[in-house]
Amino acid sequence: MLLIQDIRENHDALVARLAKRGIAAAPIFDAIIKQDDARKAIQKQLDDTLSASNNMAKQIGDLFKAGDAQGAQALKAKTAALKDTTKELQVQLQSAVDALQALVIELPNAPHDSVATGKSAADNEVVATWGSDIPLPKAAKPHWELCQELGIIDFETGVKITGAGFPVYVNKGARLQRALINYFLDYNTKAGYTEYQPPYFINEASGYGTGQLPDKEGQMYHMTADNLFAIPTAEVPITNMYRDTILKTEDLPVKCTAHTPCFRREAGSYGKDVRGLNRLHQFDKVEIVVIANPEESYRLLDEMVQHVGELLQSLGLKHRVLRLCGGDMGFTSALTYDFEVWSAAQERWLEVSSVSNFETFQSNRLKCRYRSGKDKPQLVHTLNGSSLALPRVMAALLENYQTESGIQIPEVLVPYTGFSTI
RNA sequence: GGUGAGGUGGGUGAGUGGCUUAAACCAACAGUUUGCUAAACUGUCGUGCGGGAAACCGUACCGGGGGUUCGAAUCCCCCCCUCACCGCCA
């Protein structure tokens, strides 16, 4: 959520930033400021009324103690009017707050200065490319065919026991996935990220904290018997560890990494996008989350981008880095870099990581703050990224490293897999 | 799942309707004292919202949500969580 204080103080700059998403924010800002003024006026009236009530209650108490029951009773009679006013003002305040909230919640995060104006993926900027095409055998196949022939991922059995989008990894497929997870986690912890194994289900409060609720409820699997939600990404439990928290400046930056399965209903997806490993209801991901002092959040974002890029390079995968344009960025992000690996046999780019700075957009809702010395608490900046999403990395590895004599495993993984070909 | 006991500031913990603007202690921070350390003493020591140039003032918050009352940390109802014992269980 954008900060109302920011909307008041940096009105024009924010309007310019939001224009990159194609949003004309000025009239919305005006409405917000007007509504906030109304809210303040009601708040003031309510506080004054409560103050009068409190004083009167105190006087009644004093009269009783002094033995003046009659005076107390007389004063009591006067409290009814104040009570009515209080009740009415409380209702008014609540609806003013709700109306304000409804306006603010509609606004996405304001894009960073470096973000290009644009409407869709076509306007994203390629900021880096790495690697070259690996010569493929004549009869190169997409990964779903390779998986079936080699017997390493069984989509049909997944359908039988659960449904589409829940593959079963078998044998060397399972082992390769486990190897990748361990390799990614080791790589992250070596870079100073603390490893976590968070819960895979979250409660409602956590859903609100990271913004899945109330709007994107339909994207998550919901266990109604216990009112818990299956996590769509490790970002949710990890970031929520810091909900309602005041950190010390010296605690920052907080750097976390976690491997979790991710559960997504993906309602409405169809076609070639969902073929094979491209889009699943359950998949594994290793995530990195950073909680930063606002002064250094963009330096840390660069660091994370560097980190993920080197991870892909160590696997020898051809990839490119995109700076997303205003229109293609997620609702909560101020600046996002996407990493896409080249899927040789499908001849398309597959997103394997998305690294973002949310500035205070998430922390405002999470109430995650930091305090330097005796200053008032300030909101932190939150950042996160994948390092990496497993299925698409797996797809790229299988497709790019297929040879006449099987799939060649990149050298860095061999200590983890225990085999060098599939 | 059953029964019982609990949930109060960064921590320990008092507080059964008004004398609580939540005691006291510990921790923390600042200062005084000191050759250094330690100790002692003094002071500061929550968060949100609103008002104010500021000092400061008002208001809300004692697990969460309702209710009773002129007045609730305190009484009532619902929910959540923790602990103990029992049951079940990898």
Coordinates of C-alpha atoms (C1' of nucleotides) in Angstrom, one line a residue:
Chain A
M1 CA 0.0 0.0 0.0
L2 CA 1.2 3.5 -0.8
L3 CA 1.7 5.8 2.2
I4 CA -0.8 8.6 2.5
Q5 CA 1.9 10.8 3.9
D6 CA 3.9 10.2 0.7
I7 CA 0.9 11.0 -1.5
R8 CA 0.6 14.3 0.3
E9 CA 4.3 15.2 0.4
N10 CA 5.5 13.8 -3.0
H11 CA 2.3 14.2 -4.9
D12 CA 3.8 15.2 -8.3
A13 CA 6.7 12.8 -8.2
L14 CA 4.3 9.9 -7.5
V15 CA 1.9 10.9 -10.2
A16 CA 4.8 10.8 -12.7
R17 CA 6.0 7.5 -11.5
L18 CA 2.5 5.9 -11.7
A19 CA 2.1 7.3 -15.2
K20 CA 4.6 4.6 -16.2
R21 CA 2.0 2.0 -15.5
G22 CA -0.5 4.0 -17.5
I23 CA -2.3 5.2 -14.4
A24 CA -3.6 8.8 -14.2
A25 CA -3.1 9.1 -10.4
A26 CA -3.8 12.8 -9.9
P27 CA -7.6 12.6 -9.5
I28 CA -7.3 9.5 -7.3
F29 CA -4.7 11.3 -5.1
D30 CA -7.1 14.3 -4.8
A31 CA -9.9 12.0 -3.7
I32 CA -7.6 10.3 -1.2
I33 CA -6.4 13.5 0.3
K34 CA -9.9 14.8 0.6
Q35 CA -11.1 11.6 2.2
D36 CA -8.1 11.6 4.6
D37 CA -8.9 15.2 5.6
A38 CA -12.5 14.1 6.3
R39 CA -11.2 11.2 8.4
K40 CA -9.0 13.5 10.4
A41 CA -11.8 15.9 11.2
I42 CA -14.0 13.0 12.4
Q43 CA -11.1 11.6 14.5
K44 CA -10.6 15.0 16.1
Q45 CA -14.3 15.2 17.0
L46 CA -14.3 11.7 18.4
D47 CA -11.2 12.3 20.5
D48 CA -12.8 15.5 21.9
T49 CA -16.0 13.7 22.7
L50 CA -14.2 10.8 24.4
S51 CA -12.1 13.3 26.4
A52 CA -15.3 14.9 27.6
S53 CA -16.7 11.5 28.6
N54 CA -13.6 10.6 30.4
N55 CA -13.7 13.8 32.4
M56 CA -17.3 13.3 33.3
A57 CA -16.7 9.7 34.4
K58 CA -13.9 10.9 36.6
Q59 CA -16.1 13.6 38.2
I60 CA -18.8 11.1 38.9
G61 CA -16.3 8.9 40.6
D62 CA -15.1 11.8 42.7
L63 CA -18.6 12.7 43.7
F64 CA -19.4 9.1 44.8
K65 CA -16.3 9.1 46.9
A66 CA -17.2 12.4 48.4
G67 CA -20.5 10.8 49.4
D68 CA -22.5 13.1 47.0
A69 CA -24.7 10.4 45.4
Q70 CA -27.2 12.9 44.3
G71 CA -24.7 15.0 42.4
A72 CA -23.3 11.9 40.8
Q73 CA -26.7 10.8 39.7
A74 CA -27.4 14.2 38.2
L75 CA -24.2 14.1 36.3
K76 CA -24.8 10.6 35.1
A77 CA -28.0 11.8 33.3
K78 CA -25.8 14.0 31.2
T79 CA -23.6 11.3 29.9
A80 CA -26.2 9.7 27.6
A81 CA -25.9 12.4 25.0
L82 CA -22.1 12.1 24.9
K83 CA -22.5 8.4 24.5
D84 CA -24.8 8.7 21.5
T85 CA -22.4 11.2 19.9
T86 CA -19.5 8.8 20.5
K87 CA -21.3 5.9 19.0
E88 CA -22.3 7.9 15.9
L89 CA -18.8 9.3 15.4
Q90 CA -17.3 5.9 15.8
V91 CA -19.5 4.6 13.0
Q92 CA -18.6 7.6 10.9
L93 CA -14.9 7.2 11.5
Q94 CA -15.1 3.5 10.6
S95 CA -16.8 4.3 7.3
A96 CA -14.3 7.1 6.6
V97 CA -11.4 4.8 7.2
D98 CA -13.0 2.1 5.0
A99 CA -13.6 4.5 2.2
L100 CA -10.0 5.7 2.4
Q101 CA -8.7 2.2 2.5
A102 CA -10.8 1.3 -0.5
L103 CA -9.2 4.2 -2.5
V104 CA -5.6 3.5 -1.4
I105 CA -5.8 -0.3 -1.9
E106 CA -6.6 0.2 -5.6
L107 CA -3.2 1.9 -6.3
P108 CA -0.3 -0.3 -7.3
N109 CA 3.2 0.6 -6.2
A110 CA 4.9 3.5 -7.9
P111 CA 7.6 2.4 -10.4
H112 CA 11.2 3.4 -9.8
D113 CA 12.7 6.1 -11.9
S114 CA 14.6 3.6 -14.0
V115 CA 11.4 1.8 -15.1
A116 CA 10.3 2.4 -18.6
T117 CA 6.8 3.4 -19.5
G118 CA 5.0 0.6 -21.2
K119 CA 1.9 -1.5 -21.5
S120 CA 3.0 -5.1 -21.8
A121 CA 5.8 -7.6 -22.0
A122 CA 6.7 -6.1 -25.4
D123 CA 7.9 -3.0 -23.7
N124 CA 10.3 -4.6 -21.3
E125 CA 14.0 -3.8 -21.6
V126 CA 16.7 -6.4 -22.0
V127 CA 19.4 -5.2 -19.8
A128 CA 21.8 -8.2 -20.1
T129 CA 22.2 -11.4 -22.0
W130 CA 24.5 -14.3 -21.2
G131 CA 25.5 -17.5 -22.9
S132 CA 25.2 -18.9 -26.4
D133 CA 23.2 -21.6 -28.1
I134 CA 24.4 -25.1 -27.5
P135 CA 24.3 -27.2 -30.6
L136 CA 21.4 -29.7 -30.3
P137 CA 21.0 -33.1 -31.9
K138 CA 18.9 -33.4 -35.0
A139 CA 15.9 -34.8 -33.3
A140 CA 15.9 -32.4 -30.4
K141 CA 12.8 -32.8 -28.2
P142 CA 10.9 -30.6 -25.8
H143 CA 11.3 -31.6 -22.2
W144 CA 7.9 -33.3 -21.8
E145 CA 8.9 -35.8 -24.5
L146 CA 12.3 -36.3 -22.9
C147 CA 10.7 -36.8 -19.5
Q148 CA 8.4 -39.5 -20.8
E149 CA 11.1 -41.4 -22.8
L150 CA 13.6 -41.3 -19.9
G151 CA 11.0 -42.0 -17.3
I152 CA 12.1 -39.2 -15.0
I153 CA 8.8 -37.2 -14.7
D154 CA 5.4 -38.9 -14.8
F155 CA 2.7 -36.5 -15.6
E156 CA -0.1 -39.2 -16.1
T157 CA 0.4 -40.7 -12.7
G158 CA 0.2 -37.2 -11.2
V159 CA -3.1 -36.8 -12.9
K160 CA -4.3 -40.1 -11.5
I161 CA -3.4 -39.5 -7.9
T162 CA -4.2 -35.7 -7.8
G163 CA -4.8 -33.9 -11.1
A164 CA -3.2 -32.0 -13.9
G165 CA -0.3 -29.9 -12.8
F166 CA 0.9 -32.2 -10.1
P167 CA 3.8 -34.2 -11.7
V168 CA 5.5 -37.2 -10.1
Y169 CA 9.3 -37.0 -10.3
V170 CA 10.9 -40.4 -10.7
N171 CA 14.3 -41.9 -10.2
K172 CA 17.0 -39.6 -11.7
G173 CA 14.3 -36.9 -12.2
A174 CA 13.6 -36.9 -8.5
R175 CA 17.4 -37.0 -7.7
L176 CA 18.1 -34.1 -10.1
Q177 CA 15.5 -32.0 -8.5
R178 CA 16.8 -32.7 -5.0
A179 CA 20.3 -31.9 -6.3
L180 CA 19.2 -28.6 -7.7
I181 CA 17.5 -27.6 -4.4
N182 CA 20.6 -28.5 -2.4
Y183 CA 22.9 -26.7 -4.8
F184 CA 20.8 -23.5 -4.7
L185 CA 20.5 -23.5 -1.0
D186 CA 24.2 -24.0 -0.5
Y187 CA 24.9 -21.3 -3.0
N188 CA 22.6 -18.9 -1.1
T189 CA 23.9 -19.6 2.3
K190 CA 27.5 -19.2 1.2
A191 CA 26.4 -15.7 0.1
G192 CA 25.2 -14.9 3.6
Y193 CA 21.5 -15.8 3.4
T194 CA 20.2 -17.6 6.5
E195 CA 18.4 -20.9 5.6
Y196 CA 14.8 -21.5 6.8
Q197 CA 12.2 -24.2 6.5
P198 CA 9.0 -22.3 7.0
P199 CA 5.5 -23.8 7.3
Y200 CA 3.8 -24.6 4.0
F201 CA 0.4 -23.4 5.2
I202 CA -0.3 -19.9 6.4
N203 CA -3.2 -18.3 8.3
E204 CA -5.4 -15.4 7.3
A205 CA -3.3 -12.7 9.0
S206 CA -0.3 -13.7 7.0
G207 CA -2.3 -13.7 3.8
Y208 CA -3.2 -10.1 4.4
G209 CA 0.3 -9.2 5.4
T210 CA 1.8 -10.0 2.0
G211 CA -1.3 -9.0 0.0
Q212 CA -2.7 -12.3 -1.2
L213 CA -5.8 -11.5 0.8
P214 CA -8.4 -10.2 0.4
D215 CA -8.3 -9.9 -3.4
K216 CA -6.2 -12.8 -4.7
E217 CA -7.9 -15.4 -2.5
G218 CA -8.8 -17.5 -5.6
Q219 CA -5.1 -18.0 -6.4
M220 CA -4.5 -20.0 -3.3
Y221 CA -5.6 -23.4 -2.1
H222 CA -7.8 -23.0 0.9
M223 CA -8.2 -25.6 3.6
T224 CA -11.6 -24.5 5.0
A225 CA -11.7 -26.9 7.9
D226 CA -8.8 -25.1 9.5
N227 CA -9.0 -21.8 7.6
L228 CA -5.4 -22.2 6.3
F229 CA -3.9 -21.5 2.9
A230 CA -1.3 -23.4 1.0
I231 CA 1.6 -21.1 0.3
P232 CA 2.0 -19.8 -3.3
T233 CA 5.6 -19.0 -2.6
A234 CA 8.1 -19.0 0.4
E235 CA 7.9 -15.2 0.3
V236 CA 4.7 -15.4 2.2
P237 CA 5.8 -17.3 5.4
I238 CA 9.3 -15.8 5.3
T239 CA 8.2 -12.2 5.0
N240 CA 5.5 -12.7 7.5
M241 CA 8.0 -13.7 10.1
Y242 CA 8.7 -10.0 10.3
R243 CA 5.1 -8.8 10.5
D244 CA 4.5 -6.4 13.4
T245 CA 8.1 -6.2 14.1
I246 CA 10.5 -3.3 14.9
L247 CA 14.1 -4.1 13.9
K248 CA 17.2 -2.3 14.9
T249 CA 19.2 -0.6 12.3
E250 CA 22.2 -2.9 13.0
D251 CA 20.0 -5.9 12.3
L252 CA 19.6 -4.8 8.7
P253 CA 19.9 -6.1 6.1
V254 CA 18.1 -9.4 7.0
K255 CA 18.8 -12.0 4.3
C256 CA 16.8 -15.2 4.2
T257 CA 16.6 -18.2 1.9
A258 CA 14.2 -21.1 1.9
H259 CA 13.2 -24.0 -0.2
T260 CA 9.4 -24.7 -0.3
P261 CA 6.9 -26.3 -2.6
C262 CA 4.6 -23.6 -4.0
F263 CA 0.9 -24.2 -4.6
R264 CA -1.0 -22.2 -7.2
R265 CA -4.5 -22.8 -8.5
E266 CA -3.7 -20.9 -11.7
A267 CA -7.3 -20.7 -12.5
G268 CA -7.8 -19.7 -16.2
S269 CA -4.5 -20.9 -17.6
Y270 CA -4.5 -22.9 -20.7
G271 CA -2.6 -23.9 -23.9
K272 CA 1.1 -24.3 -24.6
D273 CA 1.9 -22.2 -21.6
V274 CA 0.8 -25.1 -19.3
R275 CA 2.5 -27.9 -21.3
G276 CA 4.9 -30.1 -19.4
L277 CA 6.8 -28.2 -16.6
N278 CA 5.9 -24.7 -17.9
R279 CA 3.1 -24.1 -15.4
L280 CA 2.2 -26.3 -12.5
H281 CA -0.1 -26.3 -9.5
Q282 CA 2.6 -27.6 -7.3
F283 CA 6.3 -26.8 -7.9
D284 CA 9.4 -26.3 -5.9
K285 CA 11.3 -23.1 -5.5
V286 CA 14.2 -21.7 -3.6
E287 CA 13.5 -18.1 -2.6
I288 CA 15.6 -15.3 -1.3
V289 CA 14.1 -12.5 0.8
V290 CA 15.8 -9.4 2.0
I291 CA 14.6 -6.8 4.5
A292 CA 16.6 -3.6 4.0
N293 CA 17.3 -0.2 5.3
P294 CA 15.7 2.1 2.6
E295 CA 19.0 3.8 2.1
E296 CA 20.6 0.6 0.8
S297 CA 17.7 -1.3 -0.8
Y298 CA 18.6 -0.6 -4.4
R299 CA 22.3 -1.5 -3.8
L300 CA 21.0 -4.8 -2.3
L301 CA 18.6 -5.3 -5.3
D302 CA 21.6 -5.1 -7.6
E303 CA 23.4 -7.5 -5.4
M304 CA 20.5 -10.0 -5.7
V305 CA 20.4 -9.6 -9.5
Q306 CA 24.1 -10.3 -9.6
H307 CA 23.7 -13.3 -7.3
V308 CA 21.0 -14.9 -9.4
G309 CA 22.8 -14.2 -12.7
E310 CA 25.9 -15.9 -11.4
L311 CA 23.9 -18.9 -10.3
L312 CA 22.5 -19.3 -13.8
Q313 CA 26.0 -18.9 -15.3
S314 CA 27.3 -21.6 -13.0
L315 CA 24.8 -24.0 -14.7
G316 CA 25.9 -22.7 -18.1
L317 CA 22.3 -21.8 -19.1
K318 CA 21.8 -19.1 -21.7
H319 CA 19.7 -16.4 -20.2
R320 CA 18.7 -12.8 -20.4
V321 CA 17.7 -10.2 -17.8
L322 CA 14.8 -7.9 -18.3
R323 CA 13.9 -4.8 -16.6
L324 CA 10.1 -4.9 -16.6
C325 CA 8.2 -1.9 -17.9
G326 CA 5.6 -0.2 -15.8
G327 CA 2.7 -2.1 -17.3
D328 CA 4.2 -5.5 -16.9
M329 CA 5.4 -5.2 -13.3
G330 CA 3.6 -6.8 -10.5
F331 CA 1.1 -4.7 -8.5
T332 CA 3.4 -4.5 -5.4
S333 CA 6.7 -3.9 -7.1
A334 CA 8.7 -0.7 -7.6
L335 CA 11.3 -2.3 -9.8
T336 CA 11.5 -5.9 -11.1
Y337 CA 14.2 -7.8 -13.0
D338 CA 13.1 -11.0 -14.6
F339 CA 15.5 -13.8 -15.5
E340 CA 14.6 -15.9 -18.5
V341 CA 16.4 -19.0 -19.6
W342 CA 16.4 -20.1 -23.2
S343 CA 14.4 -23.2 -23.8
A344 CA 16.1 -24.6 -26.9
A345 CA 13.6 -27.2 -28.0
Q346 CA 10.6 -25.0 -27.4
E347 CA 12.4 -22.0 -28.9
R348 CA 11.1 -19.7 -26.2
W349 CA 12.3 -17.9 -23.1
L350 CA 11.1 -19.3 -19.7
E351 CA 11.0 -17.1 -16.6
V352 CA 13.0 -18.7 -13.9
S353 CA 13.4 -15.8 -11.5
S354 CA 11.9 -12.5 -10.7
V355 CA 13.8 -10.1 -8.4
S356 CA 11.9 -7.1 -7.0
N357 CA 12.2 -4.2 -4.7
F358 CA 8.8 -3.4 -3.0
E359 CA 10.2 -0.4 -1.2
T360 CA 7.6 0.3 1.6
F361 CA 4.6 -1.1 -0.3
Q362 CA 4.7 -4.4 1.6
S363 CA 6.1 -3.2 4.9
N364 CA 3.4 -0.7 5.2
R365 CA 0.9 -3.5 5.4
L366 CA 3.1 -5.8 7.3
K367 CA 4.0 -3.1 9.8
C368 CA 7.6 -4.1 9.6
R369 CA 9.8 -1.2 10.7
Y370 CA 13.3 -0.4 11.9
R371 CA 14.5 2.0 14.5
S372 CA 17.8 3.9 14.4
G373 CA 18.8 5.0 17.9
K374 CA 15.9 6.8 19.6
D375 CA 14.2 7.9 16.4
K376 CA 10.7 7.0 15.5
P377 CA 10.3 3.7 13.8
Q378 CA 10.5 3.8 10.0
L379 CA 9.2 1.3 7.5
V380 CA 11.8 -1.0 6.0
H381 CA 12.1 -1.9 2.3
T382 CA 11.4 -5.5 1.4
L383 CA 12.9 -7.3 -1.6
N384 CA 12.7 -10.8 -2.8
G385 CA 13.6 -13.1 -5.7
S386 CA 13.7 -16.6 -6.8
S387 CA 16.9 -18.5 -6.9
L388 CA 15.5 -20.4 -8.6
A389 CA 12.2 -21.8 -9.7
L390 CA 12.9 -25.5 -10.2
P391 CA 10.6 -26.8 -13.0
R392 CA 11.7 -24.4 -15.7
V393 CA 15.4 -24.7 -14.7
M394 CA 14.8 -28.4 -15.0
A395 CA 13.1 -28.0 -18.4
A396 CA 16.0 -25.8 -19.7
L397 CA 18.6 -28.3 -18.4
L398 CA 16.9 -31.2 -20.1
E399 CA 16.4 -29.4 -23.4
N400 CA 19.7 -27.6 -23.7
Y401 CA 21.9 -30.5 -22.5
Q402 CA 20.3 -33.3 -24.6
T403 CA 22.7 -35.2 -26.7
E404 CA 22.6 -38.4 -28.8
S405 CA 23.9 -40.2 -25.7
G406 CA 21.5 -38.7 -23.1
I407 CA 21.3 -35.6 -21.0
Q408 CA 24.6 -34.2 -19.8
I409 CA 24.5 -32.9 -16.2
P410 CA 26.4 -29.6 -15.6
E411 CA 29.6 -30.3 -13.6
V412 CA 28.7 -28.2 -10.6
L413 CA 25.7 -30.5 -10.1
V414 CA 27.4 -33.8 -10.4
P415 CA 28.6 -33.8 -6.7
Y416 CA 24.9 -33.4 -5.8
T417 CA 23.4 -35.9 -8.3
G418 CA 26.0 -38.6 -8.2
F419 CA 25.6 -39.1 -11.9
S420 CA 26.6 -37.1 -14.9
T421 CA 24.2 -38.3 -17.6
I422 CA 20.6 -39.3 -17.7
Chain B
rG1 C1' -9.9 -34.6 20.9
rG2 C1' -10.9 -34.3 26.7
rU3 C1' -9.8 -31.8 31.5
rG4 C1' -7.5 -27.9 34.1
rA5 C1' -4.4 -23.4 34.5
rG6 C1' -2.9 -19.3 32.1
rG7 C1' -2.0 -14.9 28.2
rU8 C1' -0.3 -7.6 31.3
rG9 C1' 5.4 -3.1 28.3
rG10 C1' 12.1 -5.5 25.5
rG11 C1' 12.1 -9.4 29.9
rU12 C1' 10.3 -11.0 35.0
rG13 C1' 5.9 -9.7 37.3
rA14 C1' 1.9 -6.9 40.6
rG15 C1' -2.8 -5.4 39.7
rU16 C1' -10.9 -8.5 41.4
rG17 C1' -14.7 -1.7 38.9
rG18 C1' -12.6 4.9 40.0
rC19 C1' -6.5 6.5 44.6
rU20 C1' -3.4 3.1 37.5
rU21 C1' -1.4 9.1 33.5
rA22 C1' -0.2 0.0 34.4
rA23 C1' 3.4 -0.6 40.5
rA24 C1' 8.2 -2.8 41.3
rC25 C1' 12.5 -5.2 39.6
rC26 C1' 15.7 -6.5 35.4
rA27 C1' 17.6 -5.1 30.7
rA28 C1' 18.7 -0.8 27.6
rC29 C1' 20.1 4.4 26.8
rA30 C1' 22.1 9.3 28.7
rG31 C1' 24.5 11.8 32.6
rU32 C1' 27.2 12.2 37.5
rU33 C1' 31.2 9.9 40.2
rU34 C1' 35.8 7.1 38.8
rG35 C1' 43.3 6.0 37.2
rC36 C1' 40.6 1.5 34.5
rU37 C1' 36.7 -2.0 35.2
rA38 C1' 32.8 -2.7 38.4
rA39 C1' 29.4 -0.5 41.6
rA40 C1' 26.4 3.5 43.2
rC41 C1' 23.3 7.7 42.2
rU42 C1' 20.1 10.7 38.8
rG43 C1' 17.3 10.9 34.6
rU44 C1' 15.2 8.8 30.1
rC45 C1' 12.8 4.5 28.6
rG46 C1' 6.0 1.6 24.4
rU47 C1' 3.0 1.8 19.6
rG48 C1' -0.8 3.9 16.4
rC49 C1' -4.0 8.0 15.3
rG50 C1' -5.3 13.2 15.9
rG51 C1' -3.9 18.5 17.3
rG52 C1' 0.6 21.7 17.5
rA53 C1' 6.3 25.4 14.6
rA54 C1' 7.9 23.0 18.9
rA55 C1' 7.6 21.8 24.0
rC56 C1' 3.6 19.3 24.7
rC57 C1' -1.6 17.9 24.7
rG58 C1' -5.8 14.6 23.5
rU59 C1' -7.2 9.6 22.3
rA60 C1' -6.9 4.3 21.6
rC61 C1' -4.3 -0.1 22.9
rC62 C1' -3.1 -5.2 29.0
rG63 C1' -4.0 -12.3 23.2
rG64 C1' -8.4 -11.0 19.3
rG65 C1' -13.6 -9.6 18.7
rG66 C1' -18.2 -8.2 21.0
rG67 C1' -21.1 -6.8 25.5
rU68 C1' -22.4 -4.7 30.7
rU69 C1' -21.3 0.2 33.2
rC70 C1' -21.2 7.2 34.2
rG71 C1' -16.4 4.5 34.3
rA72 C1' -13.2 -2.1 32.5
rA73 C1' -6.5 -4.8 32.5
rU74 C1' -10.3 -6.1 36.3
rC75 C1' -17.2 -8.3 35.2
rC76 C1' -20.0 -11.3 31.0
rC77 C1' -20.0 -13.9 26.0
rC78 C1' -17.4 -15.9 21.6
rC79 C1' -12.7 -17.0 19.3
rC80 C1' -7.3 -17.7 19.1
rC81 C1' -2.9 -19.1 21.4
rU82 C1' 0.5 -21.2 25.4
rC83 C1' 1.4 -24.6 29.4
rA84 C1' 0.2 -29.3 32.3
rC85 C1' -2.1 -34.0 32.5
rC86 C1' -5.0 -37.7 29.7
rG87 C1' -6.2 -39.9 24.8
rC88 C1' -4.3 -40.6 19.9
rC89 C1' 0.0 -40.7 16.9
rA90 C1' 5.2 -40.3 12.9

